[in-house]
Backbone as CSV, one residue per row, in Angstrom:
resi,resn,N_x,N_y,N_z,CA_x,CA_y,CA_z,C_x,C_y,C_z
1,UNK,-34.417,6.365,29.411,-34.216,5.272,28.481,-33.790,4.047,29.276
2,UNK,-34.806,2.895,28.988,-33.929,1.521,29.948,-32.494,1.515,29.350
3,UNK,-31.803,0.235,29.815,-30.666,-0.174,29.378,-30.797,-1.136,28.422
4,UNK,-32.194,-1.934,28.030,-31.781,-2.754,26.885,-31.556,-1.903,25.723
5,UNK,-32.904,-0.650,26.028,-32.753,0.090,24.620,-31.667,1.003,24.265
6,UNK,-30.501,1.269,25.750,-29.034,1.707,25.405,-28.504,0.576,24.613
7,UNK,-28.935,-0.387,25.423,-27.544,-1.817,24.056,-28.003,-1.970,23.163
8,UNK,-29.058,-1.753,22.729,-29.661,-2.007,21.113,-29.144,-0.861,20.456
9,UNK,-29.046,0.194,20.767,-28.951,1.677,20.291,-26.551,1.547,20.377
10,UNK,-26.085,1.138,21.213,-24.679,0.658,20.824,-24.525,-0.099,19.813
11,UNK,-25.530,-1.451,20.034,-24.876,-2.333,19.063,-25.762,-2.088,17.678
12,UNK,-26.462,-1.266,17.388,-26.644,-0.547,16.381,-25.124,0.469,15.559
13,UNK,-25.382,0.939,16.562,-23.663,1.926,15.960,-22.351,1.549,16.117
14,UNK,-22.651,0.503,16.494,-21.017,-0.527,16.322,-21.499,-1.127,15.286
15,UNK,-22.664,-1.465,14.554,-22.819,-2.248,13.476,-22.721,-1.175,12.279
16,UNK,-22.979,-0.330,12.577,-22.762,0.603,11.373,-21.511,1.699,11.887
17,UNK,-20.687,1.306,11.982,-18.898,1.649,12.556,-18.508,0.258,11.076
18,UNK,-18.952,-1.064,11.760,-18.232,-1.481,11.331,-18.635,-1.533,9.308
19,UNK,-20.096,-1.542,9.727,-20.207,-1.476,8.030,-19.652,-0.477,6.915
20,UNK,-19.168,0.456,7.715,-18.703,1.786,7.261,-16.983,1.586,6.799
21,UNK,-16.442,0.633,7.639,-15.273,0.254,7.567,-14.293,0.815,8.348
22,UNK,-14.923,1.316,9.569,-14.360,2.215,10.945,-13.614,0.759,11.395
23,UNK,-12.907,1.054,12.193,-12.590,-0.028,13.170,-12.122,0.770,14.655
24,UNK,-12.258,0.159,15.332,-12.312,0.275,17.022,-10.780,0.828,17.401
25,UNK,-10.265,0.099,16.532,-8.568,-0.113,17.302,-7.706,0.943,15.942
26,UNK,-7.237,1.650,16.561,-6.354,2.577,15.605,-5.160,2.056,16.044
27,UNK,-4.666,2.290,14.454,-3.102,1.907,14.318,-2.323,2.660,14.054
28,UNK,-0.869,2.981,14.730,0.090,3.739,14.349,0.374,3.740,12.858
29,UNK,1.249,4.978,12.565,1.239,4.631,11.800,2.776,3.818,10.962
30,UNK,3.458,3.449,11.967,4.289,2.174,11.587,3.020,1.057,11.591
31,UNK,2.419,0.745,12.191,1.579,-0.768,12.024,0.998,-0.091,10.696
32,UNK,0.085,0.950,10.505,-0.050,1.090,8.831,0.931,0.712,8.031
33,UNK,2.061,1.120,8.089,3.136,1.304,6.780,3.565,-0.894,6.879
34,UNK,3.437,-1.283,8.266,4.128,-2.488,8.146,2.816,-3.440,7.230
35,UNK,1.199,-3.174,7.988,0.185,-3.733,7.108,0.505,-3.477,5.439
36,UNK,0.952,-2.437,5.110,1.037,-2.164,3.540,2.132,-3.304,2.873
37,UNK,2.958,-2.967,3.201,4.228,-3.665,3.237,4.393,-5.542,3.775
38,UNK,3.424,-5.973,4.750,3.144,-7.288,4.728,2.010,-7.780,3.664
39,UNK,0.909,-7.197,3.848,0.002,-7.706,2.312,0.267,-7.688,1.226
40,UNK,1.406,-6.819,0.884,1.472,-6.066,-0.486,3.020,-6.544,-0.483
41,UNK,3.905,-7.216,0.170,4.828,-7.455,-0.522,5.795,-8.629,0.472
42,UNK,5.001,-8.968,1.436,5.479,-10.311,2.174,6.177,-10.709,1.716
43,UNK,7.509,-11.636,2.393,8.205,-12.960,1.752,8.679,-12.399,0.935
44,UNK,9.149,-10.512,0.326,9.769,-10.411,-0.938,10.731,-9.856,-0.685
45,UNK,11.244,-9.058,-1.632,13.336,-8.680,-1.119,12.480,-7.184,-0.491
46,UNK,13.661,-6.662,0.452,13.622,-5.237,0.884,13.334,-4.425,-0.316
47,UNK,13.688,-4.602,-1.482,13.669,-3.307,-2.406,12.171,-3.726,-2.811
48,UNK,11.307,-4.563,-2.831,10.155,-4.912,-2.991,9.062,-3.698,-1.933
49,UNK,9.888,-4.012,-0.575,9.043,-3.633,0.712,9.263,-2.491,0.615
50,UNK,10.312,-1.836,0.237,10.347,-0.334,0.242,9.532,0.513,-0.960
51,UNK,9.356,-0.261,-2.042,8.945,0.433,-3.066,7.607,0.575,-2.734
52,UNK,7.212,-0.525,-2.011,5.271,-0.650,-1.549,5.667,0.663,-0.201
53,UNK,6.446,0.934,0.378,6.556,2.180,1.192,6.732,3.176,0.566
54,UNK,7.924,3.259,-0.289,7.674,4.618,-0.871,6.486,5.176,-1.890
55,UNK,5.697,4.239,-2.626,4.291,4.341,-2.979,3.289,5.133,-2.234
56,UNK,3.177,4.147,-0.742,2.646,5.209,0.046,2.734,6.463,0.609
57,UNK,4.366,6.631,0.175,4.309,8.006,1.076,4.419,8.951,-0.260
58,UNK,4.228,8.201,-1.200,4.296,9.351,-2.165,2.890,10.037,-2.455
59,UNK,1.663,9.224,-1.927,0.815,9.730,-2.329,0.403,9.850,-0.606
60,UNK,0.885,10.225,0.111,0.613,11.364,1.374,1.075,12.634,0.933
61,UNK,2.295,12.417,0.439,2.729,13.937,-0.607,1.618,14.339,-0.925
62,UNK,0.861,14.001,-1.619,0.063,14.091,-2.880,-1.079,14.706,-2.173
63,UNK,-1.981,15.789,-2.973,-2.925,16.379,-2.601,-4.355,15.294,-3.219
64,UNK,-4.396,14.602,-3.744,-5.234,13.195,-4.350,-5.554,12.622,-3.519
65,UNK,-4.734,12.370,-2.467,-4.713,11.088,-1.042,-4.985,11.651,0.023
66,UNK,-5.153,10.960,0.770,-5.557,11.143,2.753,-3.559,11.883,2.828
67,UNK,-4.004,12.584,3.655,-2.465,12.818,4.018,-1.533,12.505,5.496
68,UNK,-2.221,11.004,5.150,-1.653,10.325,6.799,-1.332,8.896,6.036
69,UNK,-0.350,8.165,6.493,-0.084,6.655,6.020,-0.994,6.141,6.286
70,UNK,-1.800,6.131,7.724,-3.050,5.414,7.916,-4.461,5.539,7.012
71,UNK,-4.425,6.766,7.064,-5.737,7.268,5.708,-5.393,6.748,4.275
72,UNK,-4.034,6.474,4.017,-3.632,6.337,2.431,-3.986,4.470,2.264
73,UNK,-3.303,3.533,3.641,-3.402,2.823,3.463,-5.065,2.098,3.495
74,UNK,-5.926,2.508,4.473,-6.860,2.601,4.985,-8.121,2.580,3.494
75,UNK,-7.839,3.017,2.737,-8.458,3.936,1.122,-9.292,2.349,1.152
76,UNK,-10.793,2.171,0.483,-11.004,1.363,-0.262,-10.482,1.233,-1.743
77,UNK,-10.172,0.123,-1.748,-9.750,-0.915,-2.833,-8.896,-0.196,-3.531
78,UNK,-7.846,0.149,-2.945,-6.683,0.713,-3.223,-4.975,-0.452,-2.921
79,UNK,-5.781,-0.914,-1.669,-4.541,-2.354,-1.323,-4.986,-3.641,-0.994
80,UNK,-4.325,-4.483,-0.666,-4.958,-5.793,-0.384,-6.185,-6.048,0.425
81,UNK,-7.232,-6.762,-0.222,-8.131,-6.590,0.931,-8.173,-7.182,2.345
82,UNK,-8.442,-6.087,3.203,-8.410,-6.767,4.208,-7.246,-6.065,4.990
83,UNK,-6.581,-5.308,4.251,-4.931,-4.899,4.843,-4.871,-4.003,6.051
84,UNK,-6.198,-3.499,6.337,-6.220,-2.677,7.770,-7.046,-3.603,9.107
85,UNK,-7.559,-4.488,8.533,-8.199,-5.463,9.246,-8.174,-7.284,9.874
86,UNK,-7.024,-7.928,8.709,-6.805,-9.054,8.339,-5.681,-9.490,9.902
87,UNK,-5.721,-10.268,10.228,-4.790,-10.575,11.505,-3.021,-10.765,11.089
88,UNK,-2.774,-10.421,11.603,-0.680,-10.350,11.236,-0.525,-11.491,12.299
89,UNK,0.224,-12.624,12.154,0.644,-13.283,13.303,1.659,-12.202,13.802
90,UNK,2.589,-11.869,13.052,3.678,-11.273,13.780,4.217,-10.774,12.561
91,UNK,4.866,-9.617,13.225,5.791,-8.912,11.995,6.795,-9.358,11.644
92,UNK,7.355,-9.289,10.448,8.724,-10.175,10.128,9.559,-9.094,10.424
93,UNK,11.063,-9.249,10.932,11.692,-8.230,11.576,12.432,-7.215,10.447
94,UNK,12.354,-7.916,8.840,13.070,-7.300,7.997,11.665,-5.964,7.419
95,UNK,10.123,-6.409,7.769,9.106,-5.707,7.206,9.300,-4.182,8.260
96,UNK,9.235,-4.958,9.392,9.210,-3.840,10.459,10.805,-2.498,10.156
97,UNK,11.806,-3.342,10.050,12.621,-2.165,9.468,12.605,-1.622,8.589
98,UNK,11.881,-2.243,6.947,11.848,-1.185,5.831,10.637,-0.290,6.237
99,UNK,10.346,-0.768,6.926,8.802,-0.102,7.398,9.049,1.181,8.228
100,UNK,10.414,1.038,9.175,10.742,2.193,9.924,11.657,2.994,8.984
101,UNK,12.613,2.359,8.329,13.367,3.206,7.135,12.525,3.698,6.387
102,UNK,11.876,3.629,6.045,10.572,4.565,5.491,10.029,5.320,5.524
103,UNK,9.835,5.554,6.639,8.765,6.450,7.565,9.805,7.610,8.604
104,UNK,11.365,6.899,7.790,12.428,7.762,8.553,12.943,8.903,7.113
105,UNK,12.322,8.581,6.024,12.741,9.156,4.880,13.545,8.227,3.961
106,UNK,13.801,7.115,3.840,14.306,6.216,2.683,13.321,6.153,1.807
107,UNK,13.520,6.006,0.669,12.644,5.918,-0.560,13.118,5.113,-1.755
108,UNK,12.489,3.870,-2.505,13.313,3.203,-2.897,13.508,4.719,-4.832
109,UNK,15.022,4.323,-5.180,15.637,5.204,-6.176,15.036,5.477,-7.086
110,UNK,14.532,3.938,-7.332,13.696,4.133,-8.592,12.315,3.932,-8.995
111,UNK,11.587,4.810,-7.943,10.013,4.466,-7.551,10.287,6.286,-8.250
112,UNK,10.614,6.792,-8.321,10.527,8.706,-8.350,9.394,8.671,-8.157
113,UNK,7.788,9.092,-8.767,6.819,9.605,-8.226,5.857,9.058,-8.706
114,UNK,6.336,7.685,-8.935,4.544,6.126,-8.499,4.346,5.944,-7.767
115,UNK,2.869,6.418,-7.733,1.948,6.216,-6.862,1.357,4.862,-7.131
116,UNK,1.359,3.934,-7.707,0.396,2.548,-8.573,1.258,1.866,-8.824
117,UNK,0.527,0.650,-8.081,1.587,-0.555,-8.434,-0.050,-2.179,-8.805
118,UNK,0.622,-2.811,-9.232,0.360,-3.880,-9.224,0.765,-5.269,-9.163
119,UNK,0.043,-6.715,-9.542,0.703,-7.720,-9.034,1.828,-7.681,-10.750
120,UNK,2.943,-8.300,-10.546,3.490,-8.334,-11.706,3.015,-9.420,-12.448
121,UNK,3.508,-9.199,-13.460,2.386,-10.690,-14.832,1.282,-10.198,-15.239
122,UNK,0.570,-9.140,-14.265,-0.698,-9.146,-14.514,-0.762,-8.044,-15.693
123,UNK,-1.276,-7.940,-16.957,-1.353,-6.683,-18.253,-2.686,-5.904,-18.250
124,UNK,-2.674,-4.929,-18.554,-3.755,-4.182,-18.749,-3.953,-3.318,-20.061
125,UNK,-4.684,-2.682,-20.230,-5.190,-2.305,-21.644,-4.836,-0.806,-22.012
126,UNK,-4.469,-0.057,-20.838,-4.519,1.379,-21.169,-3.150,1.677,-20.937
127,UNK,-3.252,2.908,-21.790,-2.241,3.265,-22.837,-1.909,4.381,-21.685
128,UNK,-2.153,4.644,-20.286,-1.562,5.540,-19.500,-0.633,5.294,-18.640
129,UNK,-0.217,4.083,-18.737,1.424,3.164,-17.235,1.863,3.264,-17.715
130,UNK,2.799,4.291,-17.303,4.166,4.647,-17.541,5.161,3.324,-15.988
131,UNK,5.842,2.381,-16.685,6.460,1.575,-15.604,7.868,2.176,-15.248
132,UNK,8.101,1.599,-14.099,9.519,2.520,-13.272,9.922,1.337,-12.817
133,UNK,9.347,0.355,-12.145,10.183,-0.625,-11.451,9.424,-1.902,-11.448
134,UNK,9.810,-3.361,-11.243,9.131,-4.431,-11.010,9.875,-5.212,-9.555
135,UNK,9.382,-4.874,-8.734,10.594,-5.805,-7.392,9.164,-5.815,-6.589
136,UNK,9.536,-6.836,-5.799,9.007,-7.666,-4.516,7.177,-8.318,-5.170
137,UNK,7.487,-8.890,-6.675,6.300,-8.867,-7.065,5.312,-8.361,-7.670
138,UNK,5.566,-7.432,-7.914,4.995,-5.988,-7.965,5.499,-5.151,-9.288
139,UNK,4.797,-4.679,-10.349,5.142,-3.905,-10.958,4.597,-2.215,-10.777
140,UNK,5.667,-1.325,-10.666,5.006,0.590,-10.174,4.815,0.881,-11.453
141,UNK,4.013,1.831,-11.395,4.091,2.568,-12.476,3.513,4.215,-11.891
142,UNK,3.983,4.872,-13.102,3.465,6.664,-12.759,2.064,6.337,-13.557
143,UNK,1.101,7.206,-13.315,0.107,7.931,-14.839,0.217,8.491,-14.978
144,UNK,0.288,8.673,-16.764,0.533,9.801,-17.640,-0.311,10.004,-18.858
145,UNK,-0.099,11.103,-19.525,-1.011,11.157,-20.653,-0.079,10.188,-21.618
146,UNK,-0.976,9.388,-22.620,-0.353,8.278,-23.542,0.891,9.005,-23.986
147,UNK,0.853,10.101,-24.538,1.990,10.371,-25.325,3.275,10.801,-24.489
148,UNK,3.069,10.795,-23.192,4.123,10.985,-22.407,5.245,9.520,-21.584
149,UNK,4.246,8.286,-22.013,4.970,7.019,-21.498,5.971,6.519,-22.279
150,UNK,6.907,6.053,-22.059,8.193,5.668,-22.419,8.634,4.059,-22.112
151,UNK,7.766,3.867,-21.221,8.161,2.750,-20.762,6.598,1.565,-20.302
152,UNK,6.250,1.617,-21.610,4.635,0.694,-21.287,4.334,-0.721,-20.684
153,UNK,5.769,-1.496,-20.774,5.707,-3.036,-20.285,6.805,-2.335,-19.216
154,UNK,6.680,-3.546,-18.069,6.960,-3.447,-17.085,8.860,-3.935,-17.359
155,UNK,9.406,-3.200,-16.434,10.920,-3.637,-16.841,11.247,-5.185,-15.872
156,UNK,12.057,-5.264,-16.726,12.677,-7.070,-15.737,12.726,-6.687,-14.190
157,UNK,12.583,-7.772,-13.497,12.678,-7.607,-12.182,13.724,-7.716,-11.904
158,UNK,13.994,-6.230,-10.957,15.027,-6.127,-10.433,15.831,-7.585,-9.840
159,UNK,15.056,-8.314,-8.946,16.356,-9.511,-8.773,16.311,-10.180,-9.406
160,UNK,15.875,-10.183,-10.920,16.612,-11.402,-11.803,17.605,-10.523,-12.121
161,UNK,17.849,-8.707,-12.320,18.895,-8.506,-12.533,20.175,-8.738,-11.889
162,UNK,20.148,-9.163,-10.343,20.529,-8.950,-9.562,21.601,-10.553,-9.490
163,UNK,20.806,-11.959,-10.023,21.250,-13.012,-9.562,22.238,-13.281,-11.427
């Protein structure tokens, strides 16, 4: 085989690496948990950043999910787009510690076992969000069967309780 038709035959399968949504460069999985935690809850209080951590590790628990932070975060259209790929100037030093308290076993109290969160404000139609918490932006919720939710609107955010 010449060598042009080796580089056509690479940059063939680097083009379909990347269309696939592979990427070249693997990330620990603190840079996973900190990507989750910077897209998904930047600029917000620690109990924000932890709840977007304990989310994730609740569904590594989970037999539903990849059972690696990198595979969970990694999921299409599951987190911000772009969140395994998008450039970080730099980590903020408070992301990087909820990010290691996390991944050391902290879990925020009142996440118990939501897996789903969204932006807060935002409403939806089905009668299965059960809500647990609203902090760093973000409202969690569990799913449940309708007749098991208790709590269908999202509760006040924690730091307006707070100020």
């Amino acid at each position: 085989m010449t060598i042009p038709k080796l580089r056509a035959g690479a940059l063939l399968a680097a083009a379909l690496l990347v269309l696939a949504g592979c990427s070249f460069r693997r990330h620990s999985e603190l840079e996973c948990m900190e990507r989750a935690m910077y897209f998904e809850a930047n600029r917000s209080s620690r109990d924000g950043l932890v709840a977007v951590g304990s989310v994730v590790m609740n569904r590594v628990r989970s037999d539903q999910y990849p059972n690696t932070v990198c595979g969970v975060v990694g999921q299409k259209r599951q987190f911000a787009p772009g969140v395994m790929t998008r450039r970080m100037d730099r980590v903020p030093p408070q992301v990087r510690e909820a990010a290691r308290s996390v991944l050391r076993g902290e879990r925020h109290p009142l996440i118990g076992n939501a897996m789903f969160f969204h932006t807060a404000g935002h409403r939806f139609p089905y009668d299965n969000m059960h809500y647990v918490l609203v902090a760093g932006g973000n409202a969690f919720y569990e799913k449940r069967k309708s007749h098991l939710v208790t709590q269908s609107v999202p509760p006040r955010p924690i730091e307006a309780m707070t100020r």
